[in-house]
XYZ file of C-alpha atoms in Angstrom:
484
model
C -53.197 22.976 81.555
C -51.818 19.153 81.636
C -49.032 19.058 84.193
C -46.784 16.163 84.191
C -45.509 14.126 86.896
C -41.934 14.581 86.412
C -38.734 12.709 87.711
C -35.799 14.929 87.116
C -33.498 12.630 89.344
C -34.459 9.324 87.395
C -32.756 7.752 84.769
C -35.663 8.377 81.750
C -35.186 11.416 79.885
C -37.732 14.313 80.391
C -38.897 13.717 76.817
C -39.416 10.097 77.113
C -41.539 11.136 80.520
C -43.519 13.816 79.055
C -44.356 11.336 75.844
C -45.563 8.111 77.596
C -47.463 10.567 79.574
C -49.517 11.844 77.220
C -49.577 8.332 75.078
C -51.152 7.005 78.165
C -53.972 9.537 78.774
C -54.733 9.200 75.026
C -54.758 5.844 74.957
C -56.862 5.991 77.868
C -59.332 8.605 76.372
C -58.632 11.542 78.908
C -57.461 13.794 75.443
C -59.948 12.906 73.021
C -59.182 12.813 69.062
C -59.228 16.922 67.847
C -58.371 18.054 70.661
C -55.657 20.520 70.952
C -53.067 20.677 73.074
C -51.121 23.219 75.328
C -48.828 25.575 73.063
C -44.848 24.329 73.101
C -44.375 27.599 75.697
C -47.283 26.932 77.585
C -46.759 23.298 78.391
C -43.144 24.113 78.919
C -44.164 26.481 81.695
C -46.875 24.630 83.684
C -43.973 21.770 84.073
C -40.913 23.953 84.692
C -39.369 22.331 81.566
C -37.523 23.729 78.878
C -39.315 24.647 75.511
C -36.968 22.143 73.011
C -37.671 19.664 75.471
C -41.771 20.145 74.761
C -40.418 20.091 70.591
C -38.954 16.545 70.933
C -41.573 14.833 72.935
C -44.204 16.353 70.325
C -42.766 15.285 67.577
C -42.102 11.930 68.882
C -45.712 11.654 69.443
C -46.261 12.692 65.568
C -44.070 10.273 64.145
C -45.945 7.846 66.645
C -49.228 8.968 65.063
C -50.805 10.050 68.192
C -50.473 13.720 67.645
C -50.963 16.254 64.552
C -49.140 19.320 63.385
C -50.975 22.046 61.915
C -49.276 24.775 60.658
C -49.554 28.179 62.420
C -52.308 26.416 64.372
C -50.678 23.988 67.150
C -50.282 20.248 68.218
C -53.811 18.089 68.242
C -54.938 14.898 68.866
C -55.009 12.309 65.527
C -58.170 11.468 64.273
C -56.214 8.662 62.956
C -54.766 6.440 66.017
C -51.564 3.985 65.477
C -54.046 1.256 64.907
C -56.415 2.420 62.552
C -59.960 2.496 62.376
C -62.331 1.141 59.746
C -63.397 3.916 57.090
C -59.895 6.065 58.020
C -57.905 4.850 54.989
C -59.179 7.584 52.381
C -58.429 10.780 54.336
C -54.633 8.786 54.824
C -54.446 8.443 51.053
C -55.067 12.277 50.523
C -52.142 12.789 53.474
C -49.835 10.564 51.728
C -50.391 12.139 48.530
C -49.772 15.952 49.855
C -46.974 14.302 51.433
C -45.429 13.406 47.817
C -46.380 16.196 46.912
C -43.799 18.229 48.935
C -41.199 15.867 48.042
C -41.092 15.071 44.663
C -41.728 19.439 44.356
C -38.299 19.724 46.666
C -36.622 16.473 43.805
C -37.752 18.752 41.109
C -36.607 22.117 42.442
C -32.985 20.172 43.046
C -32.478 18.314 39.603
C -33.589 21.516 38.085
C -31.934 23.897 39.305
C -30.384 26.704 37.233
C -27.072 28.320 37.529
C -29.012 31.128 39.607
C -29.693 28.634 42.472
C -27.093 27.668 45.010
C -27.719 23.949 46.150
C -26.731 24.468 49.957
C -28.718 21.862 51.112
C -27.709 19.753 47.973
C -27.598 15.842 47.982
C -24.657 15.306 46.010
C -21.026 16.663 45.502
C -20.491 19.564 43.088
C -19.564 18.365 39.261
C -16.277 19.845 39.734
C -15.278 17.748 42.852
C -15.178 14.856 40.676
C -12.701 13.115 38.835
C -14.950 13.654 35.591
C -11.513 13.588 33.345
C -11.007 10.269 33.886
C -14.469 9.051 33.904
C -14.430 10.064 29.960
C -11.210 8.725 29.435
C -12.733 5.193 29.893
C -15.700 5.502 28.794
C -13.745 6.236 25.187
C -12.155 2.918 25.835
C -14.917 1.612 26.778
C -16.512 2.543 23.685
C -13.839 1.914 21.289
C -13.751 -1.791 22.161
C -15.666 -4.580 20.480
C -18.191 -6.371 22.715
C -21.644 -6.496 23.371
C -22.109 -3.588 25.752
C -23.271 -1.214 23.154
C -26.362 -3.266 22.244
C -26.959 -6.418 23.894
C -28.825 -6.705 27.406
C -26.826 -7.532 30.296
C -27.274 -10.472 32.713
C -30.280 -11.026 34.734
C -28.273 -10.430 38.110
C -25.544 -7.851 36.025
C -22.287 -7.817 34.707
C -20.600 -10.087 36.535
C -16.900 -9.408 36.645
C -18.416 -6.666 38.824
C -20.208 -8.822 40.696
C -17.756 -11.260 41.199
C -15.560 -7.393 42.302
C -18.013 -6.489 44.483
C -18.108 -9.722 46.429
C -14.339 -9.512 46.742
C -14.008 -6.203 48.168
C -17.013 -6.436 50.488
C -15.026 -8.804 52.982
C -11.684 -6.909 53.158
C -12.950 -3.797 53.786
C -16.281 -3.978 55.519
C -15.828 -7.765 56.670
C -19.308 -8.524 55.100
C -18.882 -12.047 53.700
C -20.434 -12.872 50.186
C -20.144 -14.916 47.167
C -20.822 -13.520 43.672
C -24.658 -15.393 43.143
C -25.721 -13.025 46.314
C -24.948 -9.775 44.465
C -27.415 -8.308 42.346
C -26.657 -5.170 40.251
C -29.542 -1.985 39.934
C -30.145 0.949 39.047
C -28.467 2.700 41.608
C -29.763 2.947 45.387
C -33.007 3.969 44.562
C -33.960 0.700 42.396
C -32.489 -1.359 44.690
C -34.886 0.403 47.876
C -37.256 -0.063 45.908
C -36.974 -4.038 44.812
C -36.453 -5.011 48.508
C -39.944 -3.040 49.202
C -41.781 -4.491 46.381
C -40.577 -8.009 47.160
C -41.163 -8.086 50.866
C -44.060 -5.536 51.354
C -47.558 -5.214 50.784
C -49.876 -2.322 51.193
C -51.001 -1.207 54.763
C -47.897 -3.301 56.199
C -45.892 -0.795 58.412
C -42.278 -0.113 58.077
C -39.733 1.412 60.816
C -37.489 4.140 58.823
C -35.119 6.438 60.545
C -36.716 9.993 61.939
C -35.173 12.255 60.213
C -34.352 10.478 57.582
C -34.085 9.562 53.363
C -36.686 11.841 51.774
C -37.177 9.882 48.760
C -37.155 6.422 50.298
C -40.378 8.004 52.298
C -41.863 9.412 49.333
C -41.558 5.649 47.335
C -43.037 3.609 51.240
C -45.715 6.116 51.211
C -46.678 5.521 47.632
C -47.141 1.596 47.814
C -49.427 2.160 50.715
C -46.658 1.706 53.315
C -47.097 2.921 56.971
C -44.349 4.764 58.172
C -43.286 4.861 61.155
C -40.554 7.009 62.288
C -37.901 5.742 64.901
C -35.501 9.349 66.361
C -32.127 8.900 65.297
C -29.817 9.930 68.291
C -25.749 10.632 67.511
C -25.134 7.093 67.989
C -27.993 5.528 65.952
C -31.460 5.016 66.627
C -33.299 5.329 70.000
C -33.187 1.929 71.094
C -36.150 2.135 73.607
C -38.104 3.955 71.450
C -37.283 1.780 68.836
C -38.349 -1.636 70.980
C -41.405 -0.205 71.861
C -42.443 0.943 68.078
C -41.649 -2.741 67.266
C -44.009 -4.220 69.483
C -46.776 -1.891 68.989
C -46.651 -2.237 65.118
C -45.092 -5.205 64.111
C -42.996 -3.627 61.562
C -41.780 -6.311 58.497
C -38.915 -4.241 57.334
C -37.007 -1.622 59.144
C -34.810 0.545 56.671
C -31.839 2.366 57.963
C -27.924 4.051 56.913
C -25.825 2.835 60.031
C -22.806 5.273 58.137
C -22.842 8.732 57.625
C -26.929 8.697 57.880
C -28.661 11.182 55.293
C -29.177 14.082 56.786
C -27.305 13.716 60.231
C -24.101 12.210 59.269
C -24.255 10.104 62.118
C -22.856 6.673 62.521
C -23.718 3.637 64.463
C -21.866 2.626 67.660
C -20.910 -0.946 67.920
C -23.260 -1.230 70.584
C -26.326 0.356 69.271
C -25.465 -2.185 65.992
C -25.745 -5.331 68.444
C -28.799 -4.040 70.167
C -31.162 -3.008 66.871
C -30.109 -7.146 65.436
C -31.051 -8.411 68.677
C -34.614 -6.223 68.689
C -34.908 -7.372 64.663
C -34.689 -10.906 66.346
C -36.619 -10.241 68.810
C -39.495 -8.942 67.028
C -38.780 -10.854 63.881
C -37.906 -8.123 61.059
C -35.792 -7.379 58.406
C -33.312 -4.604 58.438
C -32.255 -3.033 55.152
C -29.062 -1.101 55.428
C -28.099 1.770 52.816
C -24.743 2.343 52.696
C -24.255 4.613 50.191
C -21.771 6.843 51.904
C -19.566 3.913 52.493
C -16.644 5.582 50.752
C -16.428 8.624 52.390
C -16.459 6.651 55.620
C -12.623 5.054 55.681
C -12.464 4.090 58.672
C -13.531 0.955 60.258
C -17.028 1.005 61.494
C -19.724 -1.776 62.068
C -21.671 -2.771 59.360
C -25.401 -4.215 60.346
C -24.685 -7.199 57.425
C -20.688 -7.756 58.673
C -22.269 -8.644 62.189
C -25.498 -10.561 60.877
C -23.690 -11.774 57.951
C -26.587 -11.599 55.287
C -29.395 -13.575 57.150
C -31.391 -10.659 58.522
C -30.201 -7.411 56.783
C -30.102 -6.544 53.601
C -27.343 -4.608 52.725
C -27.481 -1.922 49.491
C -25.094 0.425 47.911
C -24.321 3.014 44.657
C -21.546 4.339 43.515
C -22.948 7.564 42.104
C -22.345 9.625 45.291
C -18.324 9.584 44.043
C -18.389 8.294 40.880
C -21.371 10.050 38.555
C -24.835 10.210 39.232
C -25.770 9.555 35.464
C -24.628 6.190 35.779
C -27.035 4.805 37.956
C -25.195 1.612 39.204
C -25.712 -0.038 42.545
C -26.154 -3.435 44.262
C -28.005 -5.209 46.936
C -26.232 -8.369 49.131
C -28.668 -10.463 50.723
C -29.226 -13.908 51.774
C -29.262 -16.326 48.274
C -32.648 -17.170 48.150
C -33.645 -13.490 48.465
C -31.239 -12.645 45.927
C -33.142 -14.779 43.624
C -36.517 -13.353 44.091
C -35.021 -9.607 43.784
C -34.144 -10.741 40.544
C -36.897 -12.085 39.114
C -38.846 -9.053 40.372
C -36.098 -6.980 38.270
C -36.197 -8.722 35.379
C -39.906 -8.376 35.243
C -39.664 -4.965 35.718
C -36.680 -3.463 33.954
C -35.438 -6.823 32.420
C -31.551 -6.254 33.078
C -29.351 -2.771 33.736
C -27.452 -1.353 32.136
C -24.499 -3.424 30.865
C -22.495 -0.485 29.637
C -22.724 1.346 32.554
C -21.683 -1.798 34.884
C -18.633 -2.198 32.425
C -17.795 1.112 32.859
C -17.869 1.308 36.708
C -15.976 -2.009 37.125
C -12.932 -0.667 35.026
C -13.013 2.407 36.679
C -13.102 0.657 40.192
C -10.311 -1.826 39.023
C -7.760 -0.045 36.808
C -6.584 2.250 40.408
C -7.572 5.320 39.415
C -10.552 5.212 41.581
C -8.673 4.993 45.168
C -5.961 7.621 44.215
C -9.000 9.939 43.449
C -11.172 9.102 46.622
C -8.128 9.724 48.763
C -7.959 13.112 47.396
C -11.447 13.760 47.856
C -12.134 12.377 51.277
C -8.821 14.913 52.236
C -11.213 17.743 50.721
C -13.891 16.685 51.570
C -12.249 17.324 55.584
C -11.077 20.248 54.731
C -14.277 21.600 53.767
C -16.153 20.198 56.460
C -13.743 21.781 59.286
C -14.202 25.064 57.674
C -17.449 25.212 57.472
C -18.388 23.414 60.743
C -15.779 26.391 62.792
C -17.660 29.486 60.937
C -20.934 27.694 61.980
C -19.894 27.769 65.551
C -18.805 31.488 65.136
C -21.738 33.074 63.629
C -23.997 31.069 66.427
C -25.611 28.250 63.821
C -26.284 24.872 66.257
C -24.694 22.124 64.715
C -25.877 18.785 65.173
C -22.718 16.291 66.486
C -22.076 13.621 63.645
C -18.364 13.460 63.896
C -15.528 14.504 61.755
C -16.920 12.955 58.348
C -19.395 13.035 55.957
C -20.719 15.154 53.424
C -23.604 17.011 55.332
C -24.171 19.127 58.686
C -27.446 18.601 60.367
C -27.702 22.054 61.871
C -29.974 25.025 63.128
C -30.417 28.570 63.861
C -31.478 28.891 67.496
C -33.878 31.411 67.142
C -35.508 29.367 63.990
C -38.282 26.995 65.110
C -39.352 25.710 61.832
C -37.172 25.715 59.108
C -39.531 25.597 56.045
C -40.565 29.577 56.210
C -36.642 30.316 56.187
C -35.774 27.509 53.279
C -39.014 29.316 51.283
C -37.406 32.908 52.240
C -34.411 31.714 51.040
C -35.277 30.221 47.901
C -36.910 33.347 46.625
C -33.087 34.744 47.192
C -31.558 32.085 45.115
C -30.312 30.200 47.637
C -31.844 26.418 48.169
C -31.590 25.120 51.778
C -32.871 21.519 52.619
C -35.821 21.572 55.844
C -35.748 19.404 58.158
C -39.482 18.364 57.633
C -38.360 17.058 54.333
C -36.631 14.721 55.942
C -39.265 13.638 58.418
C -41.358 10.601 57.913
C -44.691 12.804 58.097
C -43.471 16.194 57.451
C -43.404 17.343 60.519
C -41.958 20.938 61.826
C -38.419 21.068 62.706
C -35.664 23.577 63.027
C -32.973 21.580 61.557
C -31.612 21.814 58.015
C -29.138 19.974 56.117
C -25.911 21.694 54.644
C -23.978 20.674 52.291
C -20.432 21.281 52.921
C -18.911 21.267 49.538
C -21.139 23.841 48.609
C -21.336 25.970 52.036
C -17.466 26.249 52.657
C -17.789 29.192 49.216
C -17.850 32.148 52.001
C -20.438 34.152 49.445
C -22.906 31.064 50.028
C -21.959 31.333 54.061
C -22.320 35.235 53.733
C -25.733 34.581 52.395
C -26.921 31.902 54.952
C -25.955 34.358 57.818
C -28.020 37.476 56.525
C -31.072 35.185 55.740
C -30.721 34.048 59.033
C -30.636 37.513 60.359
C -33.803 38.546 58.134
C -35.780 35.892 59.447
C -34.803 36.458 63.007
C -35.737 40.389 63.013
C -39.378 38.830 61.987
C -39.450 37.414 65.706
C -41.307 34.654 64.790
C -42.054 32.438 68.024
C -42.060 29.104 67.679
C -46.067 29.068 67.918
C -46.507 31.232 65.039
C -44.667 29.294 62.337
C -46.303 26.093 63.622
C-alpha cells in the first residue's frame, strides 16, 4: 500500500502529484531498486484515483527511468537510475539491442508486406493516392535529356537549383529565412536525422525525443549509444514542466521533435508552447531539431520552431517522399552556416554526394506546377478520409486521441484494451497490421494507443475488421494487469 498525499483542488495534475511522489521516495531510498510496486488497480484504489490516471504517471516514471515494465508481471523499481551507476552499461546495451530488435522486426514486417496484409497502421499514403502518372512522365524527360545526371556525382551540398528552390519557398510559406549555402540535400529524413546526430552527439550523451514518438529515429539514438529520454507529448506539444525538469536533470545536447502533424499523434504545436520549449532550449542550452516532414499536408499557417529562432538554435529537416515517392529518397536540413558546413563534410565522408538524378527530378516536379494542383487534391482527400473515419471511430466506441482536423494518422484506442501489442499480434495473424503504441515509445513501454492510418482505414472492410478484432480481444477480458 503507498497512499499519496493528494491535492485535488490544486492546480498540478493528479499525475504530475502521484509521479514526483514516488520520484521523491525513490530518490530518497524508501522504494528500493527491484522492488515492485502496487498493481495499476490497486494503487488506483488506496488513493481514490482513477486507473488511467495510475497508467500515465507510470509511464512517465518509465520514460524517466525510474520505473520498469515487465510484461504480465507489473511496474518495478530500475536497477538502472537516471544517473547511472558504474558497471550498469552492459545490461543497457542488451536493452537497447532487444529494443531494435522490436523495431527494425515492425520496419521489416511494413516494407514487406504482401498483398495479404492490410497496412492500417501504415506510415505512408497508399501507391494509388499518388500522382505516380506524372512522376513518370518526368522522369522520361528527365531521362531523355543530355546532362550529367545519369552518371556524374552531384554536388557536395546537392543539386543546387533545388537548393537555391528550397531556400526560396521556405520564407513565403513557413517564414523560415535562409539563403541557398544553408541548405543541404540527403537522403531523405532519415539521413538527414541521422547527420545532425552523428555530428553533434557522442555515445552516452542523452537526448530529449518526443514520448510517443518517431520509431525509427529511436531505433538509430539507441544504436549510437544515445540515452533517450522521453518528454509526453500533450495535444498542444510537449509537457512543458515535464519537459524543464528532464532538462535540468539530464542535460540533454539535442532535443528532437515534429512541432506539425507529430508522428503518431498528429498533433501540432501552439504558438505558445513553440515560445516556451526555445526559451527552455536557452535556458538549458540545447539544440532542437525539428522534422517537418508532414509540412505539406499541414496548409495552414502554423509556427515553425526555425521561423521563430530563425536557424540559430533549431535545426530544421524535411523529405518530400511522404507526397511525392518514397523511392526517391530526397530531403534537406536548414541550419545555421557553419553547421551546414560540418553536416556536409560528415556526408561527403559518408555517402560522398546524393543522388543527383533524383534531386533533378524532384526540383522539376516541384517547379513545373504540377505538384500544387496535385497536393490540393490530395490534402481535399486526404479530409475526406480522415472525417470518415474519425465519425465511425466515435460510433463503434474507439477513443480517439484530439489532433485536429489534419494529418494523415489517428492516435486512438479501444477502451477496454490496456496494451495494444497482444491485439496488434492478434491482428496480424488475421492479416491485418496495426501500429502499437509501444512502438512508438522511447523504451517500449505498454500503452493502449495505436496509430491508424486513415487512407487505409476509411476501406469499411479494413474498419469491419478492426471492430471484430476489437470485439475478440475484449471477450478475452484481459485486465489491464494481465497483459502487463
Amino acid at each position: 500500500m503507498i497512499p499519496i498525499q493528494l491535492d485535488r483542488e490544486g492546480p498540478s495534475p493528479l499525475t504530475d502529484q502521484i509521479v514526483e511522489a514516488l520520484r521523491e521516495r525513490i530518490d530518497r531510498g524508501v522504494l528500493r531498486p527491484g522492488a515492485k510496486l502496487p498493481s495499476i488497480r490497486a494503487l488506483a484504489a488506496d488513493n481514490d484515483i482513477s486507473r488511467f490516471t495510475v497508467v500515465e504517471a507510470y509511464d512517465r516514471l518509465v520514460a524517466m527511468g525510474y520505473l520498469q515494465s515487465r510484461r504480465g508481471a507489473g511496474f518495478f523499481i530500475s536497477k538502472n537510475m537516471p544517473r547511472s551507476a558504474p558497471g550498469q552499461g552492459k545490461r543497457e546495451e542488451e536493452a537497447d539491442s532487444h529494443h531494435n530488435e522490436e523495431v527494425v522486426w515492425l520496419i521489416r514486417r511494413l516494407l514487406e508486406a504482401g498483398k495479404g496484409l492490410t497496412l492500417a497502421g501504415g506510415p505512408w499514403l497508399p501507391a494509388d493516392w499518388l500522382d505516380e502518372a506524372n512522376l513518370r512522365r518526368v522522369m522520361r524527360g528527365l531521362a531523355n535529356n543530355e546532362g550529367d545526371h545519369l552518371i556524374e556525382y552531384g554536388e557536395p551540398l546537392g543539386y543546387r537549383p533545388l537548393r537555391q528552390h528550397i531556400a526560396e519557398t521556405l520564407l513565403p510559406e513557413i517564414d523560415i529565412r535562409a539563403e541557398e549555402n544553408q541548405v543541404l540535400l540527403t537522403c531523405g529524413a532519415s539521413q538527414a536525422l541521422d547527420l545532425v546526430s552523428r555530428c553533434l552527439l557522442k555515445p552516452g550523451d542523452s537526448v530529449l525525443v518526443d514520448d510517443p514518438g518517431y520509431y525509427n529515429l529511436f531505433g538509430n539514438l539507441r544504436q549510437q549509444g544515445l540515452r533517450l529520454i522521453g518528454v509526453p507529448r500533450q495535444e498542444d506539444g510537449p509537457d512543458i514542466e515535464a519537459l524543464d525538469r528532464l532538462a535540468a536533470q539530464y542535460r540533454p545536447r539535442l532535443y528532437f521533435t515534429q512541432s506539425v502533424l507529430q508522428n503518431p499523434t498528429s498533433t501540432t504545436f501552439t504558438p505558445a508552447k513553440a515560445f516556451r520549449l526555445l526559451q527552455l532550449a536557452e535556458r538549458h542550452d540545447f539544440r532542437v531539431v525539428e522534422d517537418d516532414i508532414f509540412s505539406d499536408l499541414y496548409p495552414e499557417p502554423a509556427p515553425r520552431l526555425a521561423a521563430l529562432d530563425r536557424l540559430e538554435r533549431v535545426i530544421y529537416l524535411r523529405s518530400f517522399s511522404k507526397t511525392l515517392s518514397g523511392s526517391l529518397r530526397v530531403g534537406f536540413i536548414a541550419c545555421e552556416r557553419g553547421l551546414a558546413e560540418q553536416l556536409t563534410d560528415s556526408k561527403m565522408v559518408t555517402c560522398i554526394t546524393t543522388s543527383l538524378f533524383a534531386e533533378k527530378l524532384v526540383y522539376r516536379l516541384l517547379t513545373e506546377g504540377y505538384y500544387r494542383k496535385f497536393l490540393a487534391r490530395l490534402l481535399d482527400r486526404l479530409a475526406e478520409a480522415r472525417q470518415r473515419v474519425s465519425t465511425t471511430f466515435e460510433q463503434t466506441g474507439i477513443e480517439t486521441y484530439h489532433g485536429g482536423d489534419r494529418g494523415l494518422f489517428l492516435w486512438a484506442r479501444f477502451p477496454e484494451v490496456a496494451d495494444s501489442l497482444p491485439l496488434a499480434e492478434a491482428a496480424q495473424k488475421e492479416g491485418l497490421m496495426l501500429a502499437p503504441g509501444a512502438v512508438f515509445r522511447p523504451n517500449l513501454q505498454a500503452s493502449p494507443w495505436m496509430r491508424f492510418n486513415v487512407a487505409v482505414c476509411e476501406d469499411p472492410k479494413v474498419l469491419e475488421r478492426l471492430q471484430r478484432q476489437s470485439a475478440a480481444f475484449r471477450d478475452r477480458k484481459l485486465e489491464p494487469e494481465a497483459v502487463r
